[in-house]
Coordinates of C-alpha atoms in Angstrom, one line a residue:
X1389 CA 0.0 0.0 0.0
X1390 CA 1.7 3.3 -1.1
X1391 CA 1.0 7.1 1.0
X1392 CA -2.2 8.1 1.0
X1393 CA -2.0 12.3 0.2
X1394 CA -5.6 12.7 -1.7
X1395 CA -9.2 11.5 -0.7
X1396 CA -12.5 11.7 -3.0
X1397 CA -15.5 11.3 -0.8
X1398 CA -18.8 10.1 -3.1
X1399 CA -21.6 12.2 -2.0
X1400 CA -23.2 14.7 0.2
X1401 CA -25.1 13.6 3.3
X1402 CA -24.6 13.9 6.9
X1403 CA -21.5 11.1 6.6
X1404 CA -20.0 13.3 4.2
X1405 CA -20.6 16.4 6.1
X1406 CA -18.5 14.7 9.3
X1407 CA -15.6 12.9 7.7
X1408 CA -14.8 15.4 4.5
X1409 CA -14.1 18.3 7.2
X1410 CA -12.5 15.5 10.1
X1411 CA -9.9 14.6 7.1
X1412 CA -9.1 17.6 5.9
X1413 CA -8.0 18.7 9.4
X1414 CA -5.8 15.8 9.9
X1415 CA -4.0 17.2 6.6
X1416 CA -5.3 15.4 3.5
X1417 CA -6.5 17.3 0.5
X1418 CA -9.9 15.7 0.3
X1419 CA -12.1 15.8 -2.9
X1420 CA -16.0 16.0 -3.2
X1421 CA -17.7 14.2 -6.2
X1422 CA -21.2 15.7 -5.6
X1423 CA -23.9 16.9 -8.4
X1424 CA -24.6 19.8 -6.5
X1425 CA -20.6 21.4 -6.3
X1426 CA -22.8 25.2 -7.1
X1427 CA -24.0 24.9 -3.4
X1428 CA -20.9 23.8 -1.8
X1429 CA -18.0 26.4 -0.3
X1430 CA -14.2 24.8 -0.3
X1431 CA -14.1 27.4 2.8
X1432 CA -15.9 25.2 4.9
X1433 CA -16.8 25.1 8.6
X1434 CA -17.0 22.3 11.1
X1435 CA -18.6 22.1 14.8
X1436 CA -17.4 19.4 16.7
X1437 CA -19.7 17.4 19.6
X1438 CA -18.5 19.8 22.3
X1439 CA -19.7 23.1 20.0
X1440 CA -16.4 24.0 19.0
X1441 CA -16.2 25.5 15.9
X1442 CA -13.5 25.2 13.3
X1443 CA -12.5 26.3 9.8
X1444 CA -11.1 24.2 7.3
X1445 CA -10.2 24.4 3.5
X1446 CA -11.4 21.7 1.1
X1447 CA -9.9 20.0 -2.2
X1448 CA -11.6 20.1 -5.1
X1449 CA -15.4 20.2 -5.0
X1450 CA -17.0 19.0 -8.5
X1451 CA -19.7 16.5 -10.1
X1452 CA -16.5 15.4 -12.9
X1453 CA -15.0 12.4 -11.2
X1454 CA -12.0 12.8 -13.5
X1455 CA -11.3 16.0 -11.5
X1456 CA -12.3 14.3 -7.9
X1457 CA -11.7 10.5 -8.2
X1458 CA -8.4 10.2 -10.3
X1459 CA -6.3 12.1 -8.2
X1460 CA -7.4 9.8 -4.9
X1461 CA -5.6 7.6 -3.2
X1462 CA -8.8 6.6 -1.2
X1463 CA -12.5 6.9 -1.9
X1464 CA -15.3 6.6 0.3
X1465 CA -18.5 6.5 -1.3
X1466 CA -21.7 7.6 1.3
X1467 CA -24.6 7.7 -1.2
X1468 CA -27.4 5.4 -0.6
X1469 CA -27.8 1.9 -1.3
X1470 CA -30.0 2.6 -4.4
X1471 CA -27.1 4.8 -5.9
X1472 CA -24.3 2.8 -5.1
X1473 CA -23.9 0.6 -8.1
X1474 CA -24.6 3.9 -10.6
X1475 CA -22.2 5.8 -8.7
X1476 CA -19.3 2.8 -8.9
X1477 CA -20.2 2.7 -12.3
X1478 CA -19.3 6.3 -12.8
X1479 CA -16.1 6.8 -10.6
X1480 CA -14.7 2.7 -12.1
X1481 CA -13.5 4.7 -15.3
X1482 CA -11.7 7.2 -13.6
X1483 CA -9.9 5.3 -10.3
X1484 CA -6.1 5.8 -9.9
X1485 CA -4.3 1.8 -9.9
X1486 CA -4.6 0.3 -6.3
X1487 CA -6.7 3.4 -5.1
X1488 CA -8.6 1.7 -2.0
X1489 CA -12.4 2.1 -2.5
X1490 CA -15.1 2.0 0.7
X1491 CA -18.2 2.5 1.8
X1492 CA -19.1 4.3 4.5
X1493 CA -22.7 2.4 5.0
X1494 CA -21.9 -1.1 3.9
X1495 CA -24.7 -2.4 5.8
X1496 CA -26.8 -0.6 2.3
X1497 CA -25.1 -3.6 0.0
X1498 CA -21.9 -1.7 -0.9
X1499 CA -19.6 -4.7 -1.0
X1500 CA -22.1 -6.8 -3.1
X1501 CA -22.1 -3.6 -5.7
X1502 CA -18.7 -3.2 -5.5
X1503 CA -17.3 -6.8 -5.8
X1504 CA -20.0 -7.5 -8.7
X1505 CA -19.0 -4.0 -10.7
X1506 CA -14.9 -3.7 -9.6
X1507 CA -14.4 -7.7 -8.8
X1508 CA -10.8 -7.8 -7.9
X1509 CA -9.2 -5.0 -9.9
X1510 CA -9.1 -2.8 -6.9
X1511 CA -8.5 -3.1 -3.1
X1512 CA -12.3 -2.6 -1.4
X1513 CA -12.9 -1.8 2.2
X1514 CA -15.8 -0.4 4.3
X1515 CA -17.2 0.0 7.8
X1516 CA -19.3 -1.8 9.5
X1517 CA -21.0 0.7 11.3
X1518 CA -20.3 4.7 10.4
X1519 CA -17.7 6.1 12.4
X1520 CA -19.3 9.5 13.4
X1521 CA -22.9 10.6 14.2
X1522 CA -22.7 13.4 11.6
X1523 CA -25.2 16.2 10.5
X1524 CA -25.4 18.5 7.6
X1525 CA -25.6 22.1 9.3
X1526 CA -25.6 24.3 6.3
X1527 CA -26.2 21.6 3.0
X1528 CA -22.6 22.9 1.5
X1529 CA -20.9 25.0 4.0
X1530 CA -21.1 23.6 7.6
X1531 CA -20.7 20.4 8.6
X1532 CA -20.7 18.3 12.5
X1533 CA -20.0 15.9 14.4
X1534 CA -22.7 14.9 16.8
X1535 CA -21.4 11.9 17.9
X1536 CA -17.8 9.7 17.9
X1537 CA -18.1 6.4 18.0
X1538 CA -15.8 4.3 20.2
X1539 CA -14.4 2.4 17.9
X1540 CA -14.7 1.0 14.3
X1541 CA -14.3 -2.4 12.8
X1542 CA -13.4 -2.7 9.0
X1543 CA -13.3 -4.9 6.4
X1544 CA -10.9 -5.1 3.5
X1545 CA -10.6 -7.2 0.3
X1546 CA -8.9 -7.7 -2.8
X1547 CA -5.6 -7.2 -1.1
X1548 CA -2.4 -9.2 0.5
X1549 CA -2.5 -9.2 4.3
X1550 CA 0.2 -6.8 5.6
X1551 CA -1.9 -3.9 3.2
X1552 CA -4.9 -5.1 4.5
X1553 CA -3.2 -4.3 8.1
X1554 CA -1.4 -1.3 7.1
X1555 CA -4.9 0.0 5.7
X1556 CA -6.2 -0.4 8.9
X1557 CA -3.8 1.0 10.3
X1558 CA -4.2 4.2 8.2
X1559 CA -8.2 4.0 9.1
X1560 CA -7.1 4.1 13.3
X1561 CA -4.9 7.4 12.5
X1562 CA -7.2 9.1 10.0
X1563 CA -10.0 8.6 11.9
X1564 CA -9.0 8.5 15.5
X1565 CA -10.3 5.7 17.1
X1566 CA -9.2 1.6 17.8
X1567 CA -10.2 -0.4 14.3
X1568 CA -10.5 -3.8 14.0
X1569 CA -9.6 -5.9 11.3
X1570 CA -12.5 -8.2 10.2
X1571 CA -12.0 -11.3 8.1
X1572 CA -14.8 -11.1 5.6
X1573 CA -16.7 -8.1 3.9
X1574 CA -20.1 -9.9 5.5
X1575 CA -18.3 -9.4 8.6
X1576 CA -19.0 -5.4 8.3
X1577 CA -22.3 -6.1 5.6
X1578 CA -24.3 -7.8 7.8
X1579 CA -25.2 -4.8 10.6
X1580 CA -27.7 -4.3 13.0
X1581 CA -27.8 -0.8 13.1
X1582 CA -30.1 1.0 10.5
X1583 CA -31.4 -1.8 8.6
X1584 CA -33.1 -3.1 11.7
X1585 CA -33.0 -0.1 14.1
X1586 CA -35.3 1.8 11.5
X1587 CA -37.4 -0.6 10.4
X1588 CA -38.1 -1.5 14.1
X1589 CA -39.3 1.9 14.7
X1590 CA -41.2 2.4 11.4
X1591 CA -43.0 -0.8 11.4
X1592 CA -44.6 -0.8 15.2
X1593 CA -45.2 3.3 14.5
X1594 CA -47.7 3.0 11.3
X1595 CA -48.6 -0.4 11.9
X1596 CA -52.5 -0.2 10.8
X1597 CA -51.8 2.9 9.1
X1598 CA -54.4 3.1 5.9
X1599 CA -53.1 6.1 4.3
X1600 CA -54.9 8.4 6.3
X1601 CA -53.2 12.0 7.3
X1602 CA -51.2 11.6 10.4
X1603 CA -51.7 14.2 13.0
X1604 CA -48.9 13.6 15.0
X1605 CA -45.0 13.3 14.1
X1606 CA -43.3 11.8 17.0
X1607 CA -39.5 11.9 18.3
X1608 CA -38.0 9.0 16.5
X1609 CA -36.1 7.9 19.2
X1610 CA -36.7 10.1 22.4
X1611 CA -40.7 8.5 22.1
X1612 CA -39.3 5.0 21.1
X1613 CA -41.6 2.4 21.9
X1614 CA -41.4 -1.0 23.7
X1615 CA -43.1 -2.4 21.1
X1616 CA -40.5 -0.7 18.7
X1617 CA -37.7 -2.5 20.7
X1618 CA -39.5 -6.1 20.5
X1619 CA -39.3 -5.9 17.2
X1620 CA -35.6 -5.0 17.0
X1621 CA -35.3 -7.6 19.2
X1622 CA -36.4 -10.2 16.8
X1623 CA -35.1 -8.5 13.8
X1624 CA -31.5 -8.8 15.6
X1625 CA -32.5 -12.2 16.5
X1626 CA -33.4 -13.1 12.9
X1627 CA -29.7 -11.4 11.5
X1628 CA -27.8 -13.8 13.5
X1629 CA -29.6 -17.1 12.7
X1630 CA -27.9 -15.8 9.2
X1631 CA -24.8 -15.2 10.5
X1632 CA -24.4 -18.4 12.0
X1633 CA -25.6 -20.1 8.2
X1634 CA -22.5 -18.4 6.8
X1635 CA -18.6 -19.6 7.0
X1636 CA -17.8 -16.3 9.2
X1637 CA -17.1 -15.9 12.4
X1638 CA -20.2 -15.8 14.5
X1639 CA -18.9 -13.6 17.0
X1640 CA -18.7 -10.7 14.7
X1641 CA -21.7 -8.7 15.2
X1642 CA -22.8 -8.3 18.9
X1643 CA -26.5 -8.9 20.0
X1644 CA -28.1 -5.5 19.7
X1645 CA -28.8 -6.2 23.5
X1646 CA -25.3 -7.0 24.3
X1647 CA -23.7 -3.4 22.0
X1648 CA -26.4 -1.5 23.8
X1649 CA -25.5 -3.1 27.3
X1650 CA -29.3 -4.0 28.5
X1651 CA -30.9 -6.9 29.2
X1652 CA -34.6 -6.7 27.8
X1653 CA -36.9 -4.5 25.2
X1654 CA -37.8 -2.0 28.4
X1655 CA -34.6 -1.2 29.4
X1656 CA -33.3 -1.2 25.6
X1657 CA -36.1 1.5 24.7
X1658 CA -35.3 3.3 27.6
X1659 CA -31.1 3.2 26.9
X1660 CA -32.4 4.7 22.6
X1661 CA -34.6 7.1 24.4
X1662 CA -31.4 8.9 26.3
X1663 CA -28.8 8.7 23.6
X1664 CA -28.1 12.7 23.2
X1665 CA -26.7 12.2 19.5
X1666 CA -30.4 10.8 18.3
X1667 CA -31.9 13.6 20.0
X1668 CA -34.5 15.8 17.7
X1669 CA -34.6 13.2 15.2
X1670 CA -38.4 13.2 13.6
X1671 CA -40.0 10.2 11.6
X1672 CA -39.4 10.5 7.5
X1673 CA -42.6 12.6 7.1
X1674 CA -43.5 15.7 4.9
X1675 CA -45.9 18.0 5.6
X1676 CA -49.3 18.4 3.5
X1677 CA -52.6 19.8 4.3
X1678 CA -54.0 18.6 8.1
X1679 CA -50.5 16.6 8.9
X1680 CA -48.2 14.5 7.9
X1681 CA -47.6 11.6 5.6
X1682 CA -44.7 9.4 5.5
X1683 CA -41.9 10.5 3.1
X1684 CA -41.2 7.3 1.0
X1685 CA -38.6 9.2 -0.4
X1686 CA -36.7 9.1 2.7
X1687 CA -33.1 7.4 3.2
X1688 CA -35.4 5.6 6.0
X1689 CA -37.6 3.9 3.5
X1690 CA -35.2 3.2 0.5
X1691 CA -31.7 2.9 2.5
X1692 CA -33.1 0.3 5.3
X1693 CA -36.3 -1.2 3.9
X1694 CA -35.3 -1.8 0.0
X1695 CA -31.3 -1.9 0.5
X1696 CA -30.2 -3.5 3.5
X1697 CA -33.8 -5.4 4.9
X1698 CA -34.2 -6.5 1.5
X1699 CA -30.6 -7.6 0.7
X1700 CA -30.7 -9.6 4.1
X1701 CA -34.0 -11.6 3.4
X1702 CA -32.3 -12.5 -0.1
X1703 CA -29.2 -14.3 1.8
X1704 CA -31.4 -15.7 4.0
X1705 CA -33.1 -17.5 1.5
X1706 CA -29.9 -18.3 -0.2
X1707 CA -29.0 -19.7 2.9
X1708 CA -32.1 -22.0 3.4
X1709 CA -32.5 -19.6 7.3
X1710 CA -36.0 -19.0 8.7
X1711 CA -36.0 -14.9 9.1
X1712 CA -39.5 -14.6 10.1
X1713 CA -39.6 -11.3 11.6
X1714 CA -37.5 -9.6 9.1
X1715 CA -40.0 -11.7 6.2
X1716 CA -43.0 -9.8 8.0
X1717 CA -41.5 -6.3 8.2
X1718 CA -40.4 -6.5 4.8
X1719 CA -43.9 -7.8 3.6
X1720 CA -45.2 -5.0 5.9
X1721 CA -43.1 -2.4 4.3
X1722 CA -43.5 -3.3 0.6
X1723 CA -47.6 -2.8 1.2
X1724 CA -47.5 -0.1 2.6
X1725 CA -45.1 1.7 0.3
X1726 CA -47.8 0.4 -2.7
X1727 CA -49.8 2.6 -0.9
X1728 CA -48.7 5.7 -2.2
X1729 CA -49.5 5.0 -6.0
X1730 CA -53.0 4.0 -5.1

């Protein structure tokens, strides 16, 4: 693995928000491919979790990957699941030999895109969960961290060992926390954050929902349910019957019960109810006449349901595993989603 001076970051969410500005301070030039460069600033700013506030200069900003992606010695794609095989497609022409391409959310199918699209022409790595809580402040111009996490675990492929460790090693310094080395991309694929933390919510919140106008739009988490938390519960239950089907190592994921340190669905909804990060966070709604009806253009509905929920239930089935709960919610969600063409 040779120095890595240049990062292209795929993109322009809340992921991208956190680690373009975190990067650039620990001195890389760092590249945005984004097809909205008019409403971004390269004089960008950056609030960190304790409200400090810091300036920081970005690479190139521009929606021409030969301007963004060649130069890169790393790229981090954070689009959504849907996008994630177009947006390989368009950065594949462009990639500098042995540039090390991630994803950020590879719980969203990114390694199953990638290794189908790239197969083993370049190095490919990803997390298994996001390493920040980030926000988009000002879409363009400001950027936070809400959140660090702990720690990160990683999973690269398509490369000899000691890069694969020397990556990782890169990931622990850039980013600034402990990362583990995983053995297989479904070590970091199969996640039970978003694709069963939303759906949990979503599910036991419009369950009987007939399309009607909702008057209320609750806290996502700080009004999380019990029944919410069952549900996750099973979900997470129903992720590591799959787990166990595959020739991984079965102690990769903890039980969301276990990563949250509780012991039952109470005590688990009360632990998502006080996490200050999630705090403010509203269901994927938009606003119309009386209300609220649920936005199923949100990263809630397309990301979790269609992308990682999906993707799971497929490799279940591949794998000959009952997922009963996450069969349901995804039967669940695919009605109700019909609903809006009705």
């Amino acid at each position: 693995m040779g120095n890595i001076e240049t990062i292209c970051i795929c993109g322009g969410g809340g992921q991208c928000h956190a680690i373009a500005p975190w990067l650039a301070i620990q001195g890389y030039t760092v590249n945005i491919l984004t097809n909205n460069p008019d409403k971004w600033t390269r004089d960008f700013k950056y609030i960190l979790p304790d409200g400090e506030e810091m300036a920081v200069t970005l690479g190139t900003i521009s929606s021409a990957p030969e301007e963004t992606v060649s130069p890169a010695d790393v790229v981090i794609v954070t689009v959504p699941g849907f996008v994630n095989a177009n947006e390989i497609k368009r950065i594949m022409p462009h990639l500098k030999s042995g540039a090390f391409v991630g994803g950020v959310f590879c719980s969203n199918g990114f390694f199953f895109d990638a290794l189908k699209i790239l197969g083993d022409r370049y190095p490919l790595w990803g997390f298994q969960r996001v390493p920040f809580i980030g926000k988009v402040s000002e879409y363009g111009k400001v950027g936070a961290i809400k959140a660090y996490k702990t720690s990160c675990q990683i999973a690269v492929e398509n490369a000899e060992q000691v890069d694969k460790e020397a990556f990782r090693q890169w990931v622990e310094t850039a980013f600034g926390l402990p990362a583990q080395l995983m053995s297989s991309y479904l070590e970091v694929t199969l996640s039970n954050s978003n694709p069963l933390l939303h759906p949990a919510r979503i599910s036991t919140w419009l369950e009987g929902w007939n399309g009607e106008v909702l008057t209320q739009n609750p806290l996502f988490y700080e009004e999380w349910t019990d029944d919410a938390s069952e549900v996750y519960i099973a979900l997470d239950a129903d992720l590591h019957r799959i787990i166990e089907a595959l020739p991984i190592d079965n102690e990769c994921l903890p039980y969301v019960l276990d990563y949250y340190e509780q012991t039952n669905a109470a005590s688990l909804s009360r632990k998502l109810r006080s996490i200050d990060s999630f705090k403010g966070i509203r269901m994927p709604v938009k606003e119309v006449e009386g209300g609220w009806l649920p936005d199923f253009s949100s990263r809630y509905f397309i990301e979790d349901f269609n992308c990682g929920l999906k993707k799971y239930v497929e490799l279940a089935d591949t794998c000959g595993v009952s997922v009963p709960t996450m069969r349901r919610v995804l039967d669940w969600s695919n009605a109700i989603i019909a609903m809006k063409d009705r």
